Short mmCIF file of N, CA and C in Angstrom, two decimals:
data_model
loop_
_atom_site.label_atom_id
_atom_site.label_comp_id
_atom_site.label_asym_id
_atom_site.label_seq_id
_atom_site.Cartn_x
_atom_site.Cartn_y
_atom_site.Cartn_z
N UNK A 1 117.38 92.49 101.95
CA UNK A 1 117.67 93.41 101.97
C UNK A 1 116.22 94.40 101.91
N UNK A 2 116.19 95.62 102.82
CA UNK A 2 114.54 95.90 102.92
C UNK A 2 114.58 97.25 101.77
N UNK A 3 113.05 97.03 101.13
CA UNK A 3 112.72 97.79 100.05
C UNK A 3 112.63 99.19 100.38
N UNK A 4 114.05 100.02 100.18
CA UNK A 4 113.41 101.30 99.91
C UNK A 4 112.22 102.26 99.52
N UNK A 5 112.25 101.91 98.83
CA UNK A 5 110.29 102.14 98.07
C UNK A 5 109.76 102.33 99.61
N UNK A 6 109.79 100.67 99.61
CA UNK A 6 108.38 101.06 100.67
C UNK A 6 108.47 101.74 101.95
N UNK A 7 109.91 101.94 102.65
CA UNK A 7 109.86 102.16 103.38
C UNK A 7 110.16 103.63 103.21
N UNK A 8 110.43 103.92 102.30
CA UNK A 8 110.09 106.13 102.17
C UNK A 8 108.53 106.15 102.23
N UNK A 9 107.20 105.24 101.53
CA UNK A 9 106.41 105.57 101.73
C UNK A 9 105.42 104.86 102.70
N UNK A 10 106.42 104.26 103.80
CA UNK A 10 105.90 103.94 104.97
C UNK A 10 105.93 105.24 105.54
N UNK A 11 106.64 106.11 105.21
CA UNK A 11 107.14 107.44 106.64
C UNK A 11 106.77 108.62 105.79
N UNK A 12 106.54 108.49 104.36
CA UNK A 12 105.33 109.57 104.15
C UNK A 12 103.79 109.10 104.49
N UNK A 13 103.77 107.99 104.45
CA UNK A 13 102.06 107.34 105.05
C UNK A 13 102.37 108.14 106.85
N UNK A 14 103.20 107.77 107.51
CA UNK A 14 103.11 108.53 108.68
C UNK A 14 102.68 109.91 108.84
N UNK A 15 103.62 110.62 107.87
CA UNK A 15 104.02 112.50 108.16
C UNK A 15 102.05 112.36 107.63
N UNK A 16 101.45 111.94 106.40
CA UNK A 16 100.18 112.41 106.24
C UNK A 16 99.21 111.57 107.58
N UNK A 17 99.66 111.19 108.27
CA UNK A 17 99.02 110.17 109.18
C UNK A 17 98.71 111.04 110.25
N UNK A 18 99.89 111.58 110.45
CA UNK A 18 100.16 112.40 111.77
C UNK A 18 99.79 114.00 111.28
N UNK A 19 99.70 114.09 110.35
CA UNK A 19 98.79 115.65 109.62
C UNK A 19 97.70 115.47 110.49
N UNK A 20 97.07 114.86 109.63
CA UNK A 20 95.67 113.85 109.39
C UNK A 20 95.11 114.69 111.08
N UNK A 21 95.82 114.27 112.01
CA UNK A 21 95.59 113.69 113.51
C UNK A 21 95.30 115.17 114.12
N UNK A 22 96.40 115.41 113.80
CA UNK A 22 97.22 116.80 114.62
C UNK A 22 95.76 117.96 113.98
N UNK A 23 95.29 118.03 112.73
CA UNK A 23 94.72 119.29 112.11
C UNK A 23 92.93 118.55 112.40
N UNK A 24 92.81 117.30 112.40
CA UNK A 24 91.58 116.81 113.27
C UNK A 24 90.69 116.79 111.45
N UNK A 25 91.71 116.51 110.24
CA UNK A 25 90.89 116.26 109.29
C UNK A 25 91.10 115.01 108.58
N UNK A 26 90.22 113.93 107.84
CA UNK A 26 90.11 112.81 107.22
C UNK A 26 91.31 112.71 106.20
N UNK A 27 92.40 112.20 106.04
CA UNK A 27 93.38 111.79 104.78
C UNK A 27 92.79 112.38 103.83
N UNK A 28 91.54 111.97 103.17
CA UNK A 28 91.23 111.95 101.93
C UNK A 28 90.57 113.43 102.00
N UNK A 29 90.42 113.88 103.00
CA UNK A 29 89.70 115.86 102.70
C UNK A 29 91.24 116.04 102.30
N UNK A 30 92.45 116.16 102.13
CA UNK A 30 93.85 116.61 102.09
C UNK A 30 94.48 116.97 100.34
N UNK A 31 94.47 118.37 100.70
CA UNK A 31 94.74 118.88 99.06
C UNK A 31 96.29 118.57 99.55
N UNK A 32 96.26 117.61 98.14
CA UNK A 32 97.73 117.70 97.64
C UNK A 32 99.20 118.71 96.82
N UNK A 33 98.60 119.23 96.81
CA UNK A 33 99.11 120.82 96.14
C UNK A 33 101.13 120.52 96.71
N UNK A 34 101.16 120.36 98.11
CA UNK A 34 102.41 120.82 98.42
C UNK A 34 103.08 119.50 98.81
N UNK A 35 102.15 118.71 98.22
CA UNK A 35 103.05 116.82 98.80
C UNK A 35 104.47 116.95 98.13
N UNK A 36 105.30 117.53 97.44
CA UNK A 36 106.16 117.34 96.90
C UNK A 36 107.50 118.22 97.37
N UNK A 37 107.04 119.25 98.40
CA UNK A 37 107.56 120.38 98.77
C UNK A 37 107.84 119.71 100.46
N UNK A 38 106.80 119.16 101.27
CA UNK A 38 106.54 117.94 101.99
C UNK A 38 107.60 116.93 102.53
N UNK A 39 107.70 116.37 100.93
CA UNK A 39 108.67 115.02 100.38
C UNK A 39 109.76 115.85 100.57
N UNK A 40 110.41 116.77 100.06
CA UNK A 40 111.73 117.20 100.39
C UNK A 40 112.05 117.34 101.56
N UNK A 41 111.14 117.86 102.43
CA UNK A 41 111.50 118.49 104.01
C UNK A 41 111.71 117.60 104.42
N UNK A 42 110.97 116.00 104.41
CA UNK A 42 111.43 115.19 105.31
C UNK A 42 112.84 114.25 104.35
N UNK A 43 112.97 114.35 103.57
CA UNK A 43 113.89 114.03 103.06
C UNK A 43 115.11 114.61 103.06
N UNK A 44 115.48 116.13 103.32
CA UNK A 44 116.23 116.49 104.35
C UNK A 44 116.62 116.47 105.58
N UNK A 45 115.14 116.39 106.16
CA UNK A 45 115.54 115.99 107.84
C UNK A 45 115.54 114.40 108.15
N UNK A 46 115.62 113.66 106.93
CA UNK A 46 116.68 112.21 107.28
C UNK A 46 117.30 112.41 106.98
N UNK A 47 118.08 112.98 106.06
CA UNK A 47 119.94 113.33 105.43
C UNK A 47 120.45 114.21 106.50
N UNK A 48 119.60 114.88 107.54
CA UNK A 48 120.17 115.53 108.98
C UNK A 48 120.53 114.44 109.76
N UNK A 49 119.81 114.04 110.27
CA UNK A 49 119.18 113.11 111.44
C UNK A 49 120.14 111.88 110.88
N UNK A 50 120.70 111.34 110.13
CA UNK A 50 121.61 110.60 109.55
C UNK A 50 123.33 111.50 110.07
N UNK A 51 123.58 112.78 109.46
CA UNK A 51 124.60 113.43 109.55
C UNK A 51 125.10 113.12 111.19
N UNK A 52 123.80 114.02 112.20
CA UNK A 52 123.61 114.58 113.45
C UNK A 52 124.68 112.32 114.11
N UNK A 53 123.45 111.42 113.80
CA UNK A 53 123.93 110.20 114.44
C UNK A 53 125.00 109.02 114.39
N UNK A 54 125.40 109.35 112.95
CA UNK A 54 126.44 108.69 112.13
C UNK A 54 127.49 108.37 112.82
N UNK A 55 128.16 106.81 112.75
CA UNK A 55 129.59 107.21 113.75
C UNK A 55 130.51 106.37 113.33
N UNK A 56 131.31 106.09 112.92
CA UNK A 56 132.02 104.78 112.37
C UNK A 56 132.53 103.89 112.72
N UNK A 57 132.37 102.78 111.76
CA UNK A 57 131.94 100.80 112.64
C UNK A 57 133.26 100.91 111.91
N UNK A 58 133.87 99.78 112.43
CA UNK A 58 135.44 99.59 111.51
C UNK A 58 135.09 98.02 111.52
N UNK A 59 133.83 97.40 111.29
CA UNK A 59 133.62 96.44 110.83
C UNK A 59 134.22 96.09 109.03
N UNK A 60 133.63 95.14 109.29
CA UNK A 60 134.26 94.80 107.36
C UNK A 60 132.94 95.37 106.39
N UNK A 61 133.17 95.99 105.77
CA UNK A 61 132.73 96.33 104.42
C UNK A 61 131.60 97.52 104.59
N UNK A 62 130.81 97.96 106.23
CA UNK A 62 130.51 99.20 106.66
C UNK A 62 131.18 100.80 107.10
N UNK A 63 131.23 101.55 107.06
CA UNK A 63 132.26 102.43 107.68
C UNK A 63 131.55 103.08 108.54
N UNK A 64 129.82 103.53 108.20
CA UNK A 64 129.18 104.59 108.81
C UNK A 64 127.79 103.82 109.44
N UNK A 65 127.77 104.17 110.35
CA UNK A 65 126.24 103.19 111.24
C UNK A 65 125.47 104.87 111.85
N UNK A 66 124.02 104.52 111.74
CA UNK A 66 123.18 105.02 112.77
C UNK A 66 122.48 103.97 113.71
N UNK A 67 122.50 104.52 115.29
CA UNK A 67 121.94 103.29 116.32
C UNK A 67 120.70 103.75 116.52
N UNK A 68 119.96 103.05 115.52
CA UNK A 68 118.64 103.28 116.26
C UNK A 68 117.66 102.70 117.54
N UNK A 69 118.82 103.06 119.01
CA UNK A 69 118.72 103.24 119.64
C UNK A 69 118.20 105.24 119.70
N UNK A 70 119.83 105.67 119.79
CA UNK A 70 119.78 107.17 119.15
C UNK A 70 118.70 107.72 118.27
N UNK A 71 118.06 106.65 117.67
CA UNK A 71 117.28 107.70 116.85
C UNK A 71 116.15 108.12 117.60
N UNK A 72 115.58 106.65 118.22
CA UNK A 72 114.30 106.91 119.38
C UNK A 72 114.09 107.67 120.23
N UNK A 73 115.80 108.29 120.58
CA UNK A 73 116.23 109.23 122.03
C UNK A 73 115.71 110.66 121.23
N UNK A 74 116.15 110.83 119.81
CA UNK A 74 116.30 112.09 119.74
C UNK A 74 114.61 112.29 119.04
N UNK A 75 114.00 111.11 118.75
CA UNK A 75 112.54 111.13 118.23
C UNK A 75 111.64 112.22 119.96
N UNK A 76 112.09 110.92 120.36
CA UNK A 76 111.63 111.57 122.92
C UNK A 76 112.15 112.93 122.59
N UNK A 77 112.91 113.61 122.13
CA UNK A 77 113.52 114.69 122.72
C UNK A 77 112.79 115.81 121.69
N UNK A 78 112.41 115.08 120.22
CA UNK A 78 111.69 116.22 119.28
C UNK A 78 110.55 116.14 120.16
N UNK A 79 109.38 115.13 120.35
CA UNK A 79 108.40 115.52 121.03
C UNK A 79 108.14 116.42 122.05
N UNK A 80 109.24 116.72 122.84
CA UNK A 80 108.84 117.55 123.91
C UNK A 80 109.82 118.98 123.80
N UNK A 81 110.58 119.09 123.01
CA UNK A 81 110.55 120.60 122.21
C UNK A 81 109.65 121.45 122.22
#
């Protein structure tokens, strides 16, 4: 099983790196005073993505699944909003 702490850190790093590129500011120069708010927003977004894209799986031991292909499609749509 994937280490969820490592996954969470990778998501946070992607957010920070993206913000750095958007602002054309090196990551090292960021003020981190809003980190907990930003992390809460990302967590809320992940929960909503799961809520919107989950579907029932009637296999043994698993009841809800999110399809990776659907995640990529939503990401593509989000970029063009």
